[in-house]
Amino acid sequence: MKKFVVVLAAGKGTRMKSKLYKVLHQVCGKAMVEHVVEAAQAINPDKIVTVVGNGAEEVEKVLDGKSEFALQKEQLGTGDAVLTAQEQLAGQDGATLVITGDTPLFTSQTFQSLFDYHQKKGNAATVLTAQAPNPYGYGRIIRDDQDNVLRIVEQKDGNLEELKIKEINTGVFCFDNQKLFSALKQVTNHNAQGEYYLTDVLEILRNNGERVGAYKMPDFSESLGVNDRIALAQASKIMQKRINEEHMRNGVTFVDPATAYIDTDVKIGNDTVIEANVVIKGHTIIGSDCLITSGSRIVDTKIGNDVTVTSSTLEQAQMDDHTDIGPNSHLRPRAIIREGAHIGNFVEVKNAEIGQNSKVGHLTYVGDATLGKDVNVGCGTIFANYDGVQKDHTTVGDRAFIGSGATLVAPVNVADHAFVAADSTITKDVAKYDMAIARGRQVNKPDYWHKLSLSKSEDWQ
Ligand code: UD1
Ligand code: CA
């Protein structure tokens, strides 16, 4: 039996009040529609067709390589949306899973269970339903007194009795593919919204004498449909809990899982501790035995084992094993901290490699530089990398010592075992074993106090 999937993603999402098309809004670092398509991919369908319309180009870009596309030119309703996939699907034998693109919490297990149930029952259509604590906005499932599913009534079309029903249409269906497309042709737009509803297919099939059923989910949490920002935040909260619990099952400690925001694709090794108020995003990978303290924000960064990040911001950077940073430091793109190195507080590193066991302890900017092993960079050092037109590179050799308050003006090289005296402005290379001093010499003015006219007043004696 062939398996097909249709994902509906053409709507604008007016209720989001956004420039961004609804299905592209992110939940834990991934567009809603991408969550849907990835969960669908996991049941190995023969084909996935995503129906696009508003923001078609952007949606196609996000789903590139994961789905085929059908273009719905005008958003005439969910029934019309499925019909636009007929070119790719009509006439084929198989079962078709239809999913709305704004329900990001469904798991592939749920899709598989629906599919299996649908097959087992030999249904022409099976709707995935759930008992909603607050069913407002969802289509309601109307059953007869033998519990058979009769039809689905939309919020705007329901009468008072119907709207009391709490069993809702989750927006996910499994259909016999051929019967789906022939029934879709009979759908009309005679309803409160003047739209062609996919939900009407159930009643049409039933009236044609086909078997129609429902697969009811044990709990509602996967079914949340995101139509506005309130639901978006709810979906993120549910997904966040799911992600953090998965990490905890894998041996990660969360001091307060409710305030740790970890994106879907982040990987974390066991015995790592995540404190409260931490944000870890994108494709970040964190090893084992690390400590990430409160106030850290880590984006697309690779972190080895036994690394401590104290209240710091890391983006597109790398920290190798046994390193530490913070508090209040910033690794910017292409900062690489080699094994055993120490980055202290108020340090910014950009496009620079800090060699093994080197120390950059305090209030320093390192940009466009390569530092060797066992280098010591004193407090308040500046790697001046920009002359107003272009960026230049600085190298510092192994075991070099850079005194506090130095400014290294790129391009410049400080060789292995070289010294730079505190407060020097270095514009010329420093050779191996040498020391450079480049600062005004100290001049002491004897008895200056008595020469000051001020000091002649009575109060100052
Ligand atoms: C829909 C269902 C409702 C269900 C709910 C579940 C219908 C008529 N209603 O309502 O029964 O309880 O989902 O979350 O199906 N779309 C298109 N083209 C269109 C219209 C919509 O692609 O012409 C897409 C949207 O982008 C969206 C999805 O279909 O991803 C659902 O549309 P939406 O307007 O959000 O439907 P709901 O009112 O939530
Ligand atoms: Ca919706």
XYZ file of C-alpha atoms and ligand atoms in Angstrom:
501
model
C 0.000 0.000 0.000
C 1.451 3.325 -1.054
C 1.541 6.150 1.465
C 1.132 9.784 0.472
C 1.183 12.946 2.574
C -0.369 16.330 1.830
C 0.629 19.258 4.060
C -1.500 22.403 3.892
C 0.602 25.541 4.087
C -0.879 28.126 1.716
C -2.744 30.323 4.191
C -1.536 33.753 5.211
C -2.315 33.420 8.888
C -4.150 36.712 9.345
C -4.592 36.112 13.070
C -0.801 36.109 13.582
C -0.691 39.817 12.580
C 2.725 39.234 11.097
C 4.899 39.980 8.095
C 6.049 36.378 8.297
C 3.757 33.730 6.793
C 2.119 31.683 9.512
C 3.645 28.265 8.893
C 7.140 29.838 8.908
C 6.835 31.015 12.494
C 9.264 29.024 14.583
C 8.661 26.672 17.454
C 11.897 25.820 19.286
C 14.087 26.926 16.416
C 12.246 25.346 13.520
C 9.415 26.564 11.274
C 6.076 24.968 12.154
C 5.686 23.504 8.693
C 9.158 21.977 8.902
C 8.201 20.193 12.119
C 5.145 18.802 10.325
C 7.054 17.687 7.243
C 9.866 16.092 9.265
C 7.387 14.118 11.379
C 5.704 13.001 8.135
C 9.057 12.009 6.610
C 9.662 9.678 9.538
C 6.824 7.352 8.448
C 8.557 6.886 5.069
C 5.826 8.018 2.683
C 6.187 7.523 -1.070
C 5.502 11.189 -1.631
C 4.987 14.383 0.359
C 3.220 17.274 -1.347
C 3.091 20.608 0.452
C 0.419 23.020 -0.724
C 1.890 26.511 -0.867
C 0.387 29.901 -1.704
C 1.152 32.864 0.526
C 4.917 33.135 0.763
C 5.287 30.132 -1.537
C 8.930 30.896 -2.323
C 9.937 31.215 1.318
C 8.078 28.069 2.331
C 9.642 26.116 -0.535
C 13.077 27.297 0.537
C 12.581 26.085 4.095
C 11.329 22.683 2.875
C 13.825 22.330 0.050
C 14.556 18.668 -0.657
C 11.980 17.446 1.844
C 8.769 17.866 -0.115
C 7.188 18.401 -3.500
C 4.968 21.442 -3.910
C 1.562 22.321 -5.323
C 0.625 25.958 -5.767
C -2.784 27.092 -4.534
C -3.232 30.449 -6.230
C -6.191 31.620 -4.158
C -6.897 30.471 -0.644
C -10.399 29.138 -1.113
C -10.321 26.728 1.815
C -8.662 23.539 3.027
C -10.674 21.359 0.607
C -9.567 23.446 -2.353
C -6.005 23.303 -1.006
C -5.909 19.496 -1.076
C -7.409 19.545 -4.559
C -4.405 21.497 -5.867
C -2.287 18.405 -5.158
C -4.371 16.377 -7.617
C -1.793 16.663 -10.377
C 0.739 14.812 -8.223
C -1.675 12.398 -6.553
C -5.097 11.883 -8.171
C -5.670 8.509 -9.780
C -3.111 6.706 -7.616
C -3.916 3.812 -5.309
C -2.854 4.313 -1.753
C -3.592 6.044 1.513
C -3.156 9.786 1.933
C -2.417 11.529 5.174
C -3.542 15.167 5.157
C -2.014 17.457 7.783
C -2.465 21.181 8.378
C 0.860 23.005 8.396
C 0.102 24.914 11.587
C 0.032 21.926 13.950
C 3.721 21.563 14.858
C 3.446 19.200 17.811
C 2.381 15.974 16.136
C 4.824 13.101 16.406
C 5.522 10.554 13.707
C 4.226 7.833 16.066
C 0.814 9.498 16.008
C 0.799 9.635 12.215
C 1.804 5.981 12.073
C -0.899 4.967 14.587
C -3.551 6.839 12.595
C -2.366 5.212 9.421
C -2.394 1.714 10.989
C -5.859 2.253 12.487
C -7.191 3.498 9.146
C -5.829 0.395 7.380
C -7.121 -1.992 10.016
C -10.641 -0.543 9.861
C -10.678 -0.463 6.072
C -11.996 3.103 6.188
C -12.346 5.474 3.281
C -11.627 8.316 5.691
C -10.369 8.473 9.259
C -10.107 11.744 11.136
C -7.680 12.151 14.014
C -9.603 13.654 16.931
C -8.893 14.743 20.495
C -10.818 15.962 23.506
C -9.988 19.669 23.798
C -10.135 21.428 27.157
C -11.189 24.531 25.213
C -12.538 23.542 21.789
C -13.087 27.121 20.589
C -11.929 27.612 16.997
C -11.677 23.942 16.107
C -14.069 21.874 14.009
C -16.325 19.716 16.222
C -16.909 16.013 15.659
C -20.597 15.162 15.331
C -21.427 11.531 16.170
C -24.725 9.651 16.168
C -26.010 7.765 19.212
C -24.047 4.676 18.175
C -20.907 6.813 18.267
C -20.435 6.754 14.499
C -18.849 9.881 13.051
C -21.349 11.771 10.934
C -19.611 14.987 10.012
C -17.464 17.882 11.212
C -18.908 21.275 12.031
C -16.693 24.355 11.967
C -16.746 26.918 14.770
C -18.431 29.539 12.602
C -21.110 27.148 11.333
C -22.053 25.321 14.528
C -25.244 25.787 16.533
C -25.149 26.136 20.323
C -25.567 22.400 20.931
C -22.823 21.473 18.454
C -20.411 24.029 19.854
C -20.680 22.414 23.293
C -18.949 19.330 21.904
C -15.353 19.045 23.053
C -14.159 16.373 20.641
C -12.334 18.307 17.928
C -10.885 17.774 14.482
C -7.101 17.935 14.899
C -6.743 18.757 11.198
C -5.113 15.395 10.448
C -6.860 12.810 8.288
C -6.128 9.573 6.544
C -7.991 8.953 3.282
C -8.225 6.397 0.557
C -6.449 8.483 -2.070
C -8.822 7.837 -4.984
C -11.940 8.382 -2.894
C -10.499 11.589 -1.430
C -10.050 13.239 -4.808
C -13.434 12.179 -6.150
C -15.187 13.432 -2.989
C -13.268 16.748 -3.083
C -14.964 17.545 -6.386
C -18.323 17.448 -4.603
C -17.353 19.909 -1.866
C -19.204 23.242 -2.039
C -18.586 26.569 -0.344
C -22.040 26.990 1.113
C -21.011 27.834 4.649
C -20.377 30.767 6.959
C -16.890 31.425 5.556
C -17.697 30.788 1.893
C -14.796 28.313 1.792
C -14.328 24.824 0.405
C -13.862 22.805 3.591
C -11.829 19.613 3.590
C -13.870 18.587 6.603
C -16.964 18.204 4.384
C -15.337 15.229 2.658
C -16.272 13.056 5.629
C -20.009 13.597 5.222
C -19.777 13.304 1.441
C -18.035 9.931 1.668
C -20.495 8.742 4.289
C -23.425 9.729 2.080
C -21.765 7.778 -0.732
C -21.939 4.704 1.508
C -18.257 4.681 2.428
C -16.804 3.764 5.826
C -15.820 6.840 7.810
C -14.245 6.758 11.256
C -12.298 8.620 13.897
C -9.097 7.793 15.736
C -9.220 9.550 19.065
C -5.963 10.576 20.687
C -5.536 9.871 24.379
C -4.535 13.467 25.122
C -4.841 16.840 23.490
C -1.303 18.167 23.764
C -0.111 17.177 20.262
C -3.188 18.632 18.586
C -2.667 22.310 19.269
C -3.335 24.324 16.108
C -1.444 27.612 15.995
C -3.550 30.457 14.675
C -2.249 33.300 16.839
C 0.745 34.281 18.982
C -0.860 32.955 22.141
C -1.077 29.464 20.683
C 2.441 29.888 19.284
C 3.776 30.467 22.810
C 1.764 27.501 24.094
C 3.179 25.264 21.367
C 6.719 26.412 22.212
C 6.148 25.642 25.880
C 4.918 22.124 25.144
C 7.745 21.468 22.680
C 10.310 22.887 25.129
C 9.131 20.484 27.842
C 9.330 17.586 25.420
C 12.866 18.528 24.322
C 14.163 19.033 27.869
C 12.664 15.758 29.091
C 14.383 13.927 26.241
C 17.729 15.459 27.310
C 17.042 14.503 30.928
C 16.347 10.921 29.864
C 19.769 11.024 28.184
C 21.517 12.128 31.378
C 21.524 15.915 31.255
C 20.720 17.790 34.495
C 18.398 20.781 34.310
C 18.279 22.910 37.445
C 14.982 24.439 36.257
C 13.704 22.871 33.028
C 10.889 25.422 32.798
C 13.370 28.218 32.083
C 15.848 26.429 29.832
C 15.062 27.083 26.164
C 16.725 24.513 23.951
C 16.089 24.300 20.206
C 14.996 21.067 18.559
C 18.306 20.162 16.907
C 20.626 20.908 19.853
C 22.695 17.976 21.153
C 23.924 17.744 24.764
C 26.157 15.075 26.347
C 25.434 13.336 29.645
C 26.365 14.784 33.045
C 26.211 18.270 31.645
C 24.376 20.681 33.928
C 22.120 23.393 32.528
C 21.203 26.081 35.042
C 18.056 28.227 34.974
C 17.553 30.926 32.318
C 19.697 29.460 29.598
C 19.020 29.701 25.850
C 20.673 27.220 23.481
C 19.819 27.589 19.816
C 20.328 26.312 16.305
C 22.735 23.478 15.656
C 24.665 23.796 18.905
C 26.452 20.678 20.135
C 27.543 20.452 23.780
C 29.667 17.590 25.122
C 29.595 15.771 28.470
C 30.435 17.127 31.941
C 29.872 20.766 31.011
C 28.313 23.492 33.114
C 26.205 26.154 31.426
C 25.222 28.780 33.965
C 22.335 31.215 34.145
C 22.226 33.975 31.600
C 24.099 32.105 28.880
C 22.968 32.306 25.272
C 24.580 29.834 22.911
C 23.853 29.785 19.179
C 25.217 27.376 16.540
C 28.280 26.645 18.657
C 30.334 23.502 19.158
C 31.362 22.817 22.746
C 33.554 19.879 23.815
C 33.650 18.005 27.139
C 34.252 19.529 30.574
C 33.593 23.090 29.465
C 32.210 25.826 31.724
C 30.219 28.659 30.208
C 29.376 31.277 32.812
C 26.715 33.818 31.843
C 28.167 34.394 28.388
C 27.016 34.748 24.800
C 28.462 32.378 22.212
C 27.565 32.472 18.525
C 28.980 30.317 15.718
C 31.998 29.613 17.874
C 33.902 26.607 19.126
C 35.171 25.688 22.599
C 37.312 22.580 22.832
C 37.609 20.252 25.859
C 38.503 21.611 29.319
C 37.980 25.281 28.453
C 36.011 27.926 30.275
C 34.575 31.352 29.645
C 32.887 34.117 31.578
C 31.152 35.665 33.266
C 29.888 38.187 30.724
C 32.073 37.349 27.753
C 31.201 37.107 24.086
C 32.405 34.658 21.456
C 31.450 35.889 18.016
C 31.540 33.959 14.731
C 34.665 31.875 14.117
C 36.085 32.263 17.615
C 37.917 29.011 18.383
C 39.060 28.285 21.922
C 41.520 25.400 21.967
C 41.815 22.758 24.653
C 42.522 23.980 28.167
C 42.328 27.663 27.283
C 40.730 30.141 29.660
C 38.609 33.100 28.662
C 37.703 35.193 31.676
C 35.268 38.046 32.122
C 34.347 40.855 29.728
C 36.329 39.393 26.846
C 35.202 39.522 23.219
C 36.699 37.159 20.666
C 35.891 37.286 16.954
C 37.389 35.310 14.075
C 40.329 34.329 16.247
C 41.919 31.161 17.535
C 43.100 31.049 21.135
C 45.699 28.254 21.369
C 45.905 25.445 23.915
C 46.160 26.480 27.557
C 46.332 30.159 26.692
C 44.736 32.704 28.995
C 42.759 35.790 28.092
C 41.467 36.707 31.494
C 40.014 40.179 31.595
C 38.454 42.990 29.580
C 40.091 42.202 26.262
C 39.157 42.283 22.578
C 40.711 39.694 20.301
C 39.653 40.059 16.663
C 41.192 38.494 13.537
C 44.084 36.827 15.342
C 45.863 33.539 15.874
C 47.306 32.922 19.318
C 49.614 29.977 19.980
C 49.860 27.751 23.054
C 50.385 28.971 26.629
C 50.004 32.607 25.682
C 49.116 35.043 28.435
C 47.140 38.107 27.447
C 46.988 40.750 30.167
C 44.002 42.762 31.252
C 42.559 45.340 28.893
C 44.454 44.305 25.785
C 43.176 45.317 22.368
C 43.845 43.553 19.105
C 43.270 46.553 16.827
C 42.206 44.794 13.652
C 40.449 47.499 11.662
C 41.932 50.593 10.069
C 38.614 51.959 8.903
C 38.882 50.275 5.511
C 40.033 46.726 5.992
C 40.563 44.071 8.653
C 44.075 42.713 9.239
C 45.428 39.729 11.097
C 47.633 39.465 14.180
C 49.639 36.418 15.245
C 51.007 35.718 18.688
C 53.421 32.790 19.100
C 53.605 30.064 21.746
C 54.403 31.182 25.298
C 54.311 34.839 24.359
C 53.371 37.278 27.126
C 51.266 40.323 26.350
C 51.258 42.857 29.179
C 48.140 44.610 30.383
C 46.722 47.446 28.386
C 48.683 46.661 25.220
C 47.334 47.515 21.785
C 48.506 45.236 18.966
C 47.895 47.058 15.702
C 47.315 44.607 12.853
C 48.922 43.380 10.744
C 51.606 42.467 13.251
C 53.358 39.334 14.544
C 54.590 38.660 18.049
C 56.875 35.621 17.882
C 57.156 32.653 20.290
C 58.501 33.499 23.744
C 58.314 37.226 23.048
C 57.170 39.838 25.564
C 55.111 42.953 25.091
C 55.417 45.407 27.944
C 52.256 46.710 29.564
C 50.560 49.630 27.849
C 52.641 49.274 24.675
C 51.217 50.096 21.272
C 52.760 47.510 18.991
C 52.950 48.349 15.301
C 56.107 46.398 14.386
C 56.804 42.673 14.659
C 58.455 41.399 17.826
C 61.103 38.683 17.358
C 61.494 35.465 19.337
C 62.709 35.937 22.950
C 62.626 39.767 22.572
C 60.674 42.244 24.596
C 58.955 45.241 23.045
C 58.278 48.388 25.001
C 56.403 51.032 23.098
C 55.100 53.663 25.465
C 56.085 57.097 26.703
C 58.864 56.966 29.300
C 57.956 57.981 32.783
C 59.081 61.449 33.838
C 58.864 62.489 37.493
C 58.645 66.220 38.316
C 60.291 66.798 41.719
C 58.372 68.757 44.340
C 55.478 69.398 41.973
C 53.092 69.893 44.854
C 54.676 73.137 45.954
C 54.836 74.527 42.435
C 51.087 74.242 42.002
C 49.489 77.622 42.608
C 46.491 75.911 44.164
C 48.687 74.349 46.806
C 49.591 77.865 47.986
C 46.192 78.433 49.510
C 45.885 77.836 53.242
C 43.567 74.803 52.948
C 45.996 72.832 50.842
C 49.099 73.008 52.983
C -8.893 23.766 10.426
C -10.085 22.821 10.265
C -10.702 22.577 11.641
C -9.654 22.003 12.552
C -8.390 22.881 12.619
C -7.285 22.128 13.331
C -11.132 23.127 8.073
C -12.233 23.767 7.313
N -11.071 23.412 9.361
O -9.397 25.002 10.928
O -11.785 21.674 11.522
O -10.189 21.832 13.858
O -7.933 23.185 11.293
O -6.172 22.909 13.597
O -10.357 22.388 7.498
N -4.822 26.409 4.199
C -4.438 26.354 2.883
N -5.274 26.851 1.935
C -6.481 27.391 2.231
C -6.869 27.452 3.595
C -6.011 26.950 4.557
O -3.352 25.855 2.550
O -7.178 27.805 1.295
C -3.888 25.878 5.221
C -3.410 26.936 6.188
O -2.165 27.468 5.760
C -3.244 26.159 7.490
C -4.211 24.992 7.353
O -4.590 24.921 5.984
O -1.941 25.645 7.627
C -5.466 25.154 8.198
O -6.089 26.374 7.880
P -6.673 27.312 9.014
O -7.266 28.509 8.358
O -5.697 27.521 10.077
O -7.878 26.387 9.533
P -8.545 26.376 10.966
O -9.519 27.488 11.039
O -7.534 26.298 12.025
Ca -5.373 26.385 12.069
